[in-house]
């Protein structure tokens, strides 16, 4: 039986510990990269479905990556030969709906594209075979795979997206790590569960101004949280999201795309002061 989504006000437990990224600046940078990659995939998919319907049955998968010039490329590779690219899009650094370039002629995958495709295919196979029941699947959701190769690591991030409108999902996200030969190393859950947040309040007189969830282990907001919040920010009436940990509080400003952190003790003092003023 597939579990139903948890309500948005339930706390969520973070379980992923990665010392390298336990730095707010690194988390924000990685979150914005994941957002740009996923946004490129959204726009590339929309354009492909509308303009190349004859290629649909030949597509084996898609992915996005950042170019040396900070552009975002989105590729769709063949299901018959994953080293063959059916369509290659180029988007601006922060993707806009219309691609700046479309290439359906240069069909050979580059070395970078081949590596990313290998990682994505391996991750997809592991997830959907789910031999050890590590991954969780929820009704009315889909898993999105974001392979990333950087100087420091090779990984595939997996985020859960809704297949119904009006809600944002936080959680049920994963990270699969690979070595320099694209061999699988390990997998980690970034959150233990999943939360559902509405775009807006059902009561016009009482709008949602902020949302939050809590982490028990990881001190800061995750990069996948930031990615998801940025993907949906244009649809939301709320502009701030808080992540509460026993030591740290993360405050992500969706409008300005900034991350501010403070000690939980300082946070408690401020709240206590405000309560005493009432």
PDB file of C-alpha atoms in Angstrom:
ATOM      1  CA  UNK A   1       0.000   0.000   0.000  1.00  0.00           C
ATOM      2  CA  UNK A   2       1.359   3.417  -0.942  1.00  0.00           C
ATOM      3  CA  UNK A   3       1.283   5.792   2.059  1.00  0.00           C
ATOM      4  CA  UNK A   4      -0.605   9.041   1.715  1.00  0.00           C
ATOM      5  CA  UNK A   5       1.152  12.371   2.081  1.00  0.00           C
ATOM      6  CA  UNK A   6       1.537  13.798   5.572  1.00  0.00           C
ATOM      7  CA  UNK A   7      -0.119  17.106   6.391  1.00  0.00           C
ATOM      8  CA  UNK A   8       2.055  20.203   6.101  1.00  0.00           C
ATOM      9  CA  UNK A   9       2.133  21.054   9.799  1.00  0.00           C
ATOM     10  CA  UNK A  10       3.736  17.772  10.878  1.00  0.00           C
ATOM     11  CA  UNK A  11       7.445  17.933  11.715  1.00  0.00           C
ATOM     12  CA  UNK A  12       9.937  16.225   9.447  1.00  0.00           C
ATOM     13  CA  UNK A  13      13.099  14.426  10.520  1.00  0.00           C
ATOM     14  CA  UNK A  14      16.351  15.075   8.694  1.00  0.00           C
ATOM     15  CA  UNK A  15      18.747  12.144   8.604  1.00  0.00           C
ATOM     16  CA  UNK A  16      21.415  13.098   6.085  1.00  0.00           C
ATOM     17  CA  UNK A  17      24.744  14.143   7.546  1.00  0.00           C
ATOM     18  CA  UNK A  18      27.312  15.571   5.146  1.00  0.00           C
ATOM     19  CA  UNK A  19      30.022  17.640   6.789  1.00  0.00           C
ATOM     20  CA  UNK A  20      31.126  19.163   3.501  1.00  0.00           C
ATOM     21  CA  UNK A  21      27.777  20.822   2.943  1.00  0.00           C
ATOM     22  CA  UNK A  22      27.020  21.742   6.557  1.00  0.00           C
ATOM     23  CA  UNK A  23      27.869  25.318   5.715  1.00  0.00           C
ATOM     24  CA  UNK A  24      25.022  27.739   4.914  1.00  0.00           C
ATOM     25  CA  UNK A  25      26.873  29.323   1.981  1.00  0.00           C
ATOM     26  CA  UNK A  26      27.570  25.930   0.405  1.00  0.00           C
ATOM     27  CA  UNK A  27      23.998  24.786   0.991  1.00  0.00           C
ATOM     28  CA  UNK A  28      22.582  27.908  -0.650  1.00  0.00           C
ATOM     29  CA  UNK A  29      24.924  27.624  -3.627  1.00  0.00           C
ATOM     30  CA  UNK A  30      24.118  23.957  -4.155  1.00  0.00           C
ATOM     31  CA  UNK A  31      20.398  24.572  -3.718  1.00  0.00           C
ATOM     32  CA  UNK A  32      20.404  27.284  -6.362  1.00  0.00           C
ATOM     33  CA  UNK A  33      22.318  25.026  -8.765  1.00  0.00           C
ATOM     34  CA  UNK A  34      19.822  22.192  -8.287  1.00  0.00           C
ATOM     35  CA  UNK A  35      17.008  24.679  -8.880  1.00  0.00           C
ATOM     36  CA  UNK A  36      18.540  25.954 -12.109  1.00  0.00           C
ATOM     37  CA  UNK A  37      19.089  22.406 -13.362  1.00  0.00           C
ATOM     38  CA  UNK A  38      15.561  21.294 -12.529  1.00  0.00           C
ATOM     39  CA  UNK A  39      14.076  24.469 -13.994  1.00  0.00           C
ATOM     40  CA  UNK A  40      15.929  23.774 -17.235  1.00  0.00           C
ATOM     41  CA  UNK A  41      14.494  20.251 -17.232  1.00  0.00           C
ATOM     42  CA  UNK A  42      10.980  21.629 -16.723  1.00  0.00           C
ATOM     43  CA  UNK A  43      11.251  24.058 -19.605  1.00  0.00           C
ATOM     44  CA  UNK A  44      13.054  21.593 -21.842  1.00  0.00           C
ATOM     45  CA  UNK A  45      10.367  18.974 -21.296  1.00  0.00           C
ATOM     46  CA  UNK A  46       7.582  21.455 -22.017  1.00  0.00           C
ATOM     47  CA  UNK A  47       9.264  22.585 -25.234  1.00  0.00           C
ATOM     48  CA  UNK A  48      10.057  19.055 -26.375  1.00  0.00           C
ATOM     49  CA  UNK A  49       6.505  17.788 -25.824  1.00  0.00           C
ATOM     50  CA  UNK A  50       5.057  20.715 -27.764  1.00  0.00           C
ATOM     51  CA  UNK A  51       7.525  20.875 -30.637  1.00  0.00           C
ATOM     52  CA  UNK A  52       8.934  17.354 -31.085  1.00  0.00           C
ATOM     53  CA  UNK A  53       6.011  14.970 -30.454  1.00  0.00           C
ATOM     54  CA  UNK A  54       7.451  12.560 -33.044  1.00  0.00           C
ATOM     55  CA  UNK A  55      10.460  11.919 -30.782  1.00  0.00           C
ATOM     56  CA  UNK A  56       8.482  11.022 -27.648  1.00  0.00           C
ATOM     57  CA  UNK A  57       8.590   7.265 -28.153  1.00  0.00           C
ATOM     58  CA  UNK A  58      12.366   7.342 -28.726  1.00  0.00           C
ATOM     59  CA  UNK A  59      13.320   9.202 -25.549  1.00  0.00           C
ATOM     60  CA  UNK A  60      15.106   7.171 -22.922  1.00  0.00           C
ATOM     61  CA  UNK A  61      15.493   9.972 -20.394  1.00  0.00           C
ATOM     62  CA  UNK A  62      16.578  13.540 -19.834  1.00  0.00           C
ATOM     63  CA  UNK A  63      18.868  15.586 -17.606  1.00  0.00           C
ATOM     64  CA  UNK A  64      20.324  19.059 -17.254  1.00  0.00           C
ATOM     65  CA  UNK A  65      23.828  20.296 -16.495  1.00  0.00           C
ATOM     66  CA  UNK A  66      25.720  23.554 -16.152  1.00  0.00           C
ATOM     67  CA  UNK A  67      28.133  24.518 -18.943  1.00  0.00           C
ATOM     68  CA  UNK A  68      31.543  26.199 -18.387  1.00  0.00           C
ATOM     69  CA  UNK A  69      29.814  29.461 -19.361  1.00  0.00           C
ATOM     70  CA  UNK A  70      27.186  29.067 -16.615  1.00  0.00           C
ATOM     71  CA  UNK A  71      24.452  28.211 -19.094  1.00  0.00           C
ATOM     72  CA  UNK A  72      22.068  25.317 -18.462  1.00  0.00           C
ATOM     73  CA  UNK A  73      21.930  22.547 -21.055  1.00  0.00           C
ATOM     74  CA  UNK A  74      19.035  20.085 -21.087  1.00  0.00           C
ATOM     75  CA  UNK A  75      19.389  16.916 -23.116  1.00  0.00           C
ATOM     76  CA  UNK A  76      17.038  14.113 -24.116  1.00  0.00           C
ATOM     77  CA  UNK A  77      18.854  10.880 -24.907  1.00  0.00           C
ATOM     78  CA  UNK A  78      17.724   7.900 -26.972  1.00  0.00           C
ATOM     79  CA  UNK A  79      16.187   4.836 -25.364  1.00  0.00           C
ATOM     80  CA  UNK A  80      17.895   2.707 -28.026  1.00  0.00           C
ATOM     81  CA  UNK A  81      21.387   4.175 -27.550  1.00  0.00           C
ATOM     82  CA  UNK A  82      21.910   6.434 -24.552  1.00  0.00           C
ATOM     83  CA  UNK A  83      25.039   7.913 -26.158  1.00  0.00           C
ATOM     84  CA  UNK A  84      22.823   9.459 -28.833  1.00  0.00           C
ATOM     85  CA  UNK A  85      21.228  12.814 -28.030  1.00  0.00           C
ATOM     86  CA  UNK A  86      17.842  13.428 -29.636  1.00  0.00           C
ATOM     87  CA  UNK A  87      17.532  17.089 -28.605  1.00  0.00           C
ATOM     88  CA  UNK A  88      19.913  19.423 -26.798  1.00  0.00           C
ATOM     89  CA  UNK A  89      18.645  22.706 -25.370  1.00  0.00           C
ATOM     90  CA  UNK A  90      20.641  25.629 -24.040  1.00  0.00           C
ATOM     91  CA  UNK A  91      19.042  27.974 -21.499  1.00  0.00           C
ATOM     92  CA  UNK A  92      20.261  31.112 -19.786  1.00  0.00           C
ATOM     93  CA  UNK A  93      22.035  30.812 -16.454  1.00  0.00           C
ATOM     94  CA  UNK A  94      18.645  31.193 -14.794  1.00  0.00           C
ATOM     95  CA  UNK A  95      16.447  29.401 -17.326  1.00  0.00           C
ATOM     96  CA  UNK A  96      13.580  31.131 -19.063  1.00  0.00           C
ATOM     97  CA  UNK A  97      10.783  29.253 -20.846  1.00  0.00           C
ATOM     98  CA  UNK A  98      12.245  29.799 -24.301  1.00  0.00           C
ATOM     99  CA  UNK A  99      15.664  28.182 -24.892  1.00  0.00           C
ATOM    100  CA  UNK A 100      18.458  30.282 -26.361  1.00  0.00           C
ATOM    101  CA  UNK A 101      19.597  27.379 -28.565  1.00  0.00           C
ATOM    102  CA  UNK A 102      18.057  24.135 -29.845  1.00  0.00           C
ATOM    103  CA  UNK A 103      20.242  21.423 -31.371  1.00  0.00           C
ATOM    104  CA  UNK A 104      18.809  18.237 -32.866  1.00  0.00           C
ATOM    105  CA  UNK A 105      21.690  17.601 -35.288  1.00  0.00           C
ATOM    106  CA  UNK A 106      24.802  17.012 -33.136  1.00  0.00           C
ATOM    107  CA  UNK A 107      23.674  13.683 -31.802  1.00  0.00           C
ATOM    108  CA  UNK A 108      26.826  12.300 -30.206  1.00  0.00           C
ATOM    109  CA  UNK A 109      26.939  12.735 -26.439  1.00  0.00           C
ATOM    110  CA  UNK A 110      29.964  14.536 -25.009  1.00  0.00           C
ATOM    111  CA  UNK A 111      32.091  12.871 -22.341  1.00  0.00           C
ATOM    112  CA  UNK A 112      30.360  14.901 -19.630  1.00  0.00           C
ATOM    113  CA  UNK A 113      26.946  13.961 -20.992  1.00  0.00           C
ATOM    114  CA  UNK A 114      27.907  10.282 -21.129  1.00  0.00           C
ATOM    115  CA  UNK A 115      29.014  10.353 -17.488  1.00  0.00           C
ATOM    116  CA  UNK A 116      25.850  12.108 -16.361  1.00  0.00           C
ATOM    117  CA  UNK A 117      23.672   9.699 -18.338  1.00  0.00           C
ATOM    118  CA  UNK A 118      25.421   6.672 -16.794  1.00  0.00           C
ATOM    119  CA  UNK A 119      24.843   8.023 -13.288  1.00  0.00           C
ATOM    120  CA  UNK A 120      21.230   8.905 -13.965  1.00  0.00           C
ATOM    121  CA  UNK A 121      20.438   5.521 -15.485  1.00  0.00           C
ATOM    122  CA  UNK A 122      22.093   3.703 -12.603  1.00  0.00           C
ATOM    123  CA  UNK A 123      20.215   5.793 -10.034  1.00  0.00           C
ATOM    124  CA  UNK A 124      16.901   5.223 -11.797  1.00  0.00           C
ATOM    125  CA  UNK A 125      17.506   1.475 -11.931  1.00  0.00           C
ATOM    126  CA  UNK A 126      18.339   1.319  -8.213  1.00  0.00           C
ATOM    127  CA  UNK A 127      15.332   3.388  -7.232  1.00  0.00           C
ATOM    128  CA  UNK A 128      12.708   1.545  -9.233  1.00  0.00           C
ATOM    129  CA  UNK A 129      14.069  -1.930  -8.477  1.00  0.00           C
ATOM    130  CA  UNK A 130      14.172  -0.863  -4.796  1.00  0.00           C
ATOM    131  CA  UNK A 131      15.603  -4.220  -3.756  1.00  0.00           C
ATOM    132  CA  UNK A 132      16.125  -3.234  -0.123  1.00  0.00           C
ATOM    133  CA  UNK A 133      12.943  -1.119   0.151  1.00  0.00           C
ATOM    134  CA  UNK A 134      15.084   1.941   0.837  1.00  0.00           C
ATOM    135  CA  UNK A 135      13.043   4.297  -1.334  1.00  0.00           C
ATOM    136  CA  UNK A 136       9.455   5.344  -0.654  1.00  0.00           C
ATOM    137  CA  UNK A 137       6.803   6.088  -3.242  1.00  0.00           C
ATOM    138  CA  UNK A 138       3.747   8.241  -2.570  1.00  0.00           C
ATOM    139  CA  UNK A 139       0.442   8.641  -4.353  1.00  0.00           C
ATOM    140  CA  UNK A 140       0.179  11.527  -6.820  1.00  0.00           C
ATOM    141  CA  UNK A 141       3.928  12.161  -6.854  1.00  0.00           C
ATOM    142  CA  UNK A 142       6.878  11.600  -9.182  1.00  0.00           C
ATOM    143  CA  UNK A 143      10.599  11.312  -8.531  1.00  0.00           C
ATOM    144  CA  UNK A 144      12.953  13.702 -10.333  1.00  0.00           C
ATOM    145  CA  UNK A 145      16.612  12.780 -10.856  1.00  0.00           C
ATOM    146  CA  UNK A 146      19.287  15.504 -10.884  1.00  0.00           C
ATOM    147  CA  UNK A 147      22.813  14.187 -11.624  1.00  0.00           C
ATOM    148  CA  UNK A 148      25.670  16.530 -10.728  1.00  0.00           C
ATOM    149  CA  UNK A 149      29.402  16.309 -11.421  1.00  0.00           C
ATOM    150  CA  UNK A 150      31.636  18.821  -9.661  1.00  0.00           C
ATOM    151  CA  UNK A 151      35.281  19.009  -8.678  1.00  0.00           C
ATOM    152  CA  UNK A 152      34.377  17.642  -5.249  1.00  0.00           C
ATOM    153  CA  UNK A 153      31.881  14.897  -5.994  1.00  0.00           C
ATOM    154  CA  UNK A 154      29.630  12.995  -8.345  1.00  0.00           C
ATOM    155  CA  UNK A 155      26.083  12.481  -7.158  1.00  0.00           C
ATOM    156  CA  UNK A 156      22.471  12.085  -8.185  1.00  0.00           C
ATOM    157  CA  UNK A 157      19.953  14.049  -6.149  1.00  0.00           C
ATOM    158  CA  UNK A 158      16.373  12.815  -6.158  1.00  0.00           C
ATOM    159  CA  UNK A 159      13.464  15.053  -5.201  1.00  0.00           C
ATOM    160  CA  UNK A 160       9.766  14.246  -5.035  1.00  0.00           C
ATOM    161  CA  UNK A 161       7.405  16.439  -7.018  1.00  0.00           C
ATOM    162  CA  UNK A 162       3.586  16.602  -6.855  1.00  0.00           C
ATOM    163  CA  UNK A 163       1.380  15.447  -9.693  1.00  0.00           C
ATOM    164  CA  UNK A 164      -1.488  17.555  -8.376  1.00  0.00           C
ATOM    165  CA  UNK A 165      -1.596  21.340  -8.327  1.00  0.00           C
ATOM    166  CA  UNK A 166      -1.733  23.642  -5.335  1.00  0.00           C
ATOM    167  CA  UNK A 167       0.836  21.975  -3.076  1.00  0.00           C
ATOM    168  CA  UNK A 168       4.582  21.994  -2.445  1.00  0.00           C
ATOM    169  CA  UNK A 169       6.292  18.837  -1.203  1.00  0.00           C
ATOM    170  CA  UNK A 170       9.284  18.866   1.131  1.00  0.00           C
ATOM    171  CA  UNK A 171      11.042  15.596   1.881  1.00  0.00           C
ATOM    172  CA  UNK A 172      11.274  12.085   0.447  1.00  0.00           C
ATOM    173  CA  UNK A 173      14.532  13.197  -1.143  1.00  0.00           C
ATOM    174  CA  UNK A 174      17.736  11.243  -1.583  1.00  0.00           C
ATOM    175  CA  UNK A 175      21.373  11.519  -2.600  1.00  0.00           C
ATOM    176  CA  UNK A 176      23.252   8.743  -4.399  1.00  0.00           C
ATOM    177  CA  UNK A 177      27.042   9.125  -4.459  1.00  0.00           C
ATOM    178  CA  UNK A 178      29.385   7.870  -7.200  1.00  0.00           C
ATOM    179  CA  UNK A 179      33.140   7.629  -7.642  1.00  0.00           C
ATOM    180  CA  UNK A 180      35.166   9.175 -10.462  1.00  0.00           C
ATOM    181  CA  UNK A 181      34.424   6.153 -12.646  1.00  0.00           C
ATOM    182  CA  UNK A 182      30.673   6.603 -12.135  1.00  0.00           C
ATOM    183  CA  UNK A 183      30.505   3.544  -9.903  1.00  0.00           C
ATOM    184  CA  UNK A 184      27.874   3.616  -7.184  1.00  0.00           C
ATOM    185  CA  UNK A 185      29.281   4.264  -3.690  1.00  0.00           C
ATOM    186  CA  UNK A 186      26.345   4.763  -1.322  1.00  0.00           C
ATOM    187  CA  UNK A 187      22.889   6.255  -0.890  1.00  0.00           C
ATOM    188  CA  UNK A 188      21.431   8.505   1.792  1.00  0.00           C
ATOM    189  CA  UNK A 189      18.047   9.836   2.741  1.00  0.00           C
ATOM    190  CA  UNK A 190      18.030  13.605   3.082  1.00  0.00           C
ATOM    191  CA  UNK A 191      14.734  13.550   5.001  1.00  0.00           C
ATOM    192  CA  UNK A 192      12.930  10.681   6.654  1.00  0.00           C
ATOM    193  CA  UNK A 193       9.414  11.612   5.578  1.00  0.00           C
ATOM    194  CA  UNK A 194       7.449  13.992   3.407  1.00  0.00           C
ATOM    195  CA  UNK A 195       5.397  17.121   4.094  1.00  0.00           C
ATOM    196  CA  UNK A 196       2.733  18.898   2.080  1.00  0.00           C
ATOM    197  CA  UNK A 197       2.411  22.692   2.078  1.00  0.00           C
ATOM    198  CA  UNK A 198      -0.461  24.526   0.332  1.00  0.00           C
ATOM    199  CA  UNK A 199       0.252  27.358  -2.072  1.00  0.00           C
ATOM    200  CA  UNK A 200      -2.024  29.650  -0.105  1.00  0.00           C
ATOM    201  CA  UNK A 201      -4.457  29.750   2.783  1.00  0.00           C
ATOM    202  CA  UNK A 202      -8.056  28.702   2.287  1.00  0.00           C
ATOM    203  CA  UNK A 203      -9.001  31.773   4.326  1.00  0.00           C
ATOM    204  CA  UNK A 204      -8.343  35.027   2.462  1.00  0.00           C
ATOM    205  CA  UNK A 205      -8.496  36.944   5.737  1.00  0.00           C
ATOM    206  CA  UNK A 206      -5.728  34.826   7.249  1.00  0.00           C
ATOM    207  CA  UNK A 207      -2.982  34.349   4.613  1.00  0.00           C
ATOM    208  CA  UNK A 208       0.011  32.105   5.148  1.00  0.00           C
ATOM    209  CA  UNK A 209       3.067  34.285   5.777  1.00  0.00           C
ATOM    210  CA  UNK A 210       5.616  31.620   6.751  1.00  0.00           C
ATOM    211  CA  UNK A 211       5.996  27.840   6.764  1.00  0.00           C
ATOM    212  CA  UNK A 212       8.389  25.613   8.626  1.00  0.00           C
ATOM    213  CA  UNK A 213       9.613  22.111   9.370  1.00  0.00           C
ATOM    214  CA  UNK A 214      12.123  20.724  11.847  1.00  0.00           C
ATOM    215  CA  UNK A 215      15.342  18.718  11.585  1.00  0.00           C
ATOM    216  CA  UNK A 216      16.487  16.449  14.376  1.00  0.00           C
ATOM    217  CA  UNK A 217      19.961  15.659  13.079  1.00  0.00           C
ATOM    218  CA  UNK A 218      21.067  18.047  10.333  1.00  0.00           C
ATOM    219  CA  UNK A 219      21.482  21.557  11.669  1.00  0.00           C
ATOM    220  CA  UNK A 220      20.580  23.567   8.567  1.00  0.00           C
ATOM    221  CA  UNK A 221      18.097  23.593   5.739  1.00  0.00           C
ATOM    222  CA  UNK A 222      19.021  21.190   2.925  1.00  0.00           C
ATOM    223  CA  UNK A 223      19.942  22.133  -0.637  1.00  0.00           C
ATOM    224  CA  UNK A 224      16.996  20.074  -1.895  1.00  0.00           C
ATOM    225  CA  UNK A 225      14.666  22.141   0.309  1.00  0.00           C
ATOM    226  CA  UNK A 226      16.022  25.329  -1.285  1.00  0.00           C
ATOM    227  CA  UNK A 227      15.700  23.850  -4.777  1.00  0.00           C
ATOM    228  CA  UNK A 228      12.060  22.920  -4.196  1.00  0.00           C
ATOM    229  CA  UNK A 229      11.127  26.243  -2.610  1.00  0.00           C
ATOM    230  CA  UNK A 230      12.638  28.177  -5.526  1.00  0.00           C
ATOM    231  CA  UNK A 231      10.849  26.016  -8.081  1.00  0.00           C
ATOM    232  CA  UNK A 232       7.462  26.914  -6.626  1.00  0.00           C
ATOM    233  CA  UNK A 233       8.043  30.382  -5.210  1.00  0.00           C
ATOM    234  CA  UNK A 234       6.104  32.177  -7.975  1.00  0.00           C
ATOM    235  CA  UNK A 235       2.952  30.269  -7.004  1.00  0.00           C
ATOM    236  CA  UNK A 236       3.119  30.858  -3.252  1.00  0.00           C
ATOM    237  CA  UNK A 237       1.633  33.577  -1.056  1.00  0.00           C
ATOM    238  CA  UNK A 238       4.230  32.918   1.667  1.00  0.00           C
ATOM    239  CA  UNK A 239       7.750  34.278   1.321  1.00  0.00           C
ATOM    240  CA  UNK A 240       9.717  32.693   4.177  1.00  0.00           C
ATOM    241  CA  UNK A 241      10.408  29.113   5.214  1.00  0.00           C
ATOM    242  CA  UNK A 242      12.006  28.147   8.539  1.00  0.00           C
ATOM    243  CA  UNK A 243      13.911  24.990   9.420  1.00  0.00           C
ATOM    244  CA  UNK A 244      14.196  24.446  13.164  1.00  0.00           C
ATOM    245  CA  UNK A 245      16.976  22.377  14.772  1.00  0.00           C
ATOM    246  CA  UNK A 246      17.899  22.182  18.445  1.00  0.00           C
ATOM    247  CA  UNK A 247      21.074  24.195  17.731  1.00  0.00           C
ATOM    248  CA  UNK A 248      20.322  26.253  14.609  1.00  0.00           C
ATOM    249  CA  UNK A 249      17.445  27.978  12.855  1.00  0.00           C
ATOM    250  CA  UNK A 250      17.532  28.457   9.073  1.00  0.00           C
ATOM    251  CA  UNK A 251      15.414  31.196   7.519  1.00  0.00           C
ATOM    252  CA  UNK A 252      15.073  31.050   3.748  1.00  0.00           C
ATOM    253  CA  UNK A 253      13.676  34.146   2.051  1.00  0.00           C
ATOM    254  CA  UNK A 254      12.010  32.979  -1.151  1.00  0.00           C
ATOM    255  CA  UNK A 255      11.525  36.462  -2.594  1.00  0.00           C
ATOM    256  CA  UNK A 256      15.158  37.536  -2.201  1.00  0.00           C
ATOM    257  CA  UNK A 257      16.591  33.996  -2.471  1.00  0.00           C
ATOM    258  CA  UNK A 258      18.707  34.502   0.635  1.00  0.00           C
ATOM    259  CA  UNK A 259      19.514  32.231   3.559  1.00  0.00           C
ATOM    260  CA  UNK A 260      19.986  33.496   7.100  1.00  0.00           C
ATOM    261  CA  UNK A 261      20.905  31.274  10.038  1.00  0.00           C
ATOM    262  CA  UNK A 262      20.979  31.934  13.758  1.00  0.00           C
ATOM    263  CA  UNK A 263      21.535  29.995  16.951  1.00  0.00           C
ATOM    264  CA  UNK A 264      18.433  28.373  18.390  1.00  0.00           C
ATOM    265  CA  UNK A 265      19.173  29.996  21.775  1.00  0.00           C
ATOM    266  CA  UNK A 266      19.056  33.451  20.188  1.00  0.00           C
ATOM    267  CA  UNK A 267      15.876  32.498  18.356  1.00  0.00           C
ATOM    268  CA  UNK A 268      14.235  31.419  21.628  1.00  0.00           C
ATOM    269  CA  UNK A 269      15.259  34.655  23.362  1.00  0.00           C
ATOM    270  CA  UNK A 270      13.692  36.743  20.586  1.00  0.00           C
ATOM    271  CA  UNK A 271      10.462  34.738  20.704  1.00  0.00           C
ATOM    272  CA  UNK A 272      10.297  34.910  24.492  1.00  0.00           C
ATOM    273  CA  UNK A 273      10.825  38.675  24.353  1.00  0.00           C
ATOM    274  CA  UNK A 274       8.007  39.058  21.826  1.00  0.00           C
ATOM    275  CA  UNK A 275       5.698  36.904  23.929  1.00  0.00           C
ATOM    276  CA  UNK A 276       6.414  38.968  27.050  1.00  0.00           C
ATOM    277  CA  UNK A 277       5.515  42.164  25.177  1.00  0.00           C
ATOM    278  CA  UNK A 278       2.017  40.911  24.490  1.00  0.00           C
TER     279      UNK A 278
END
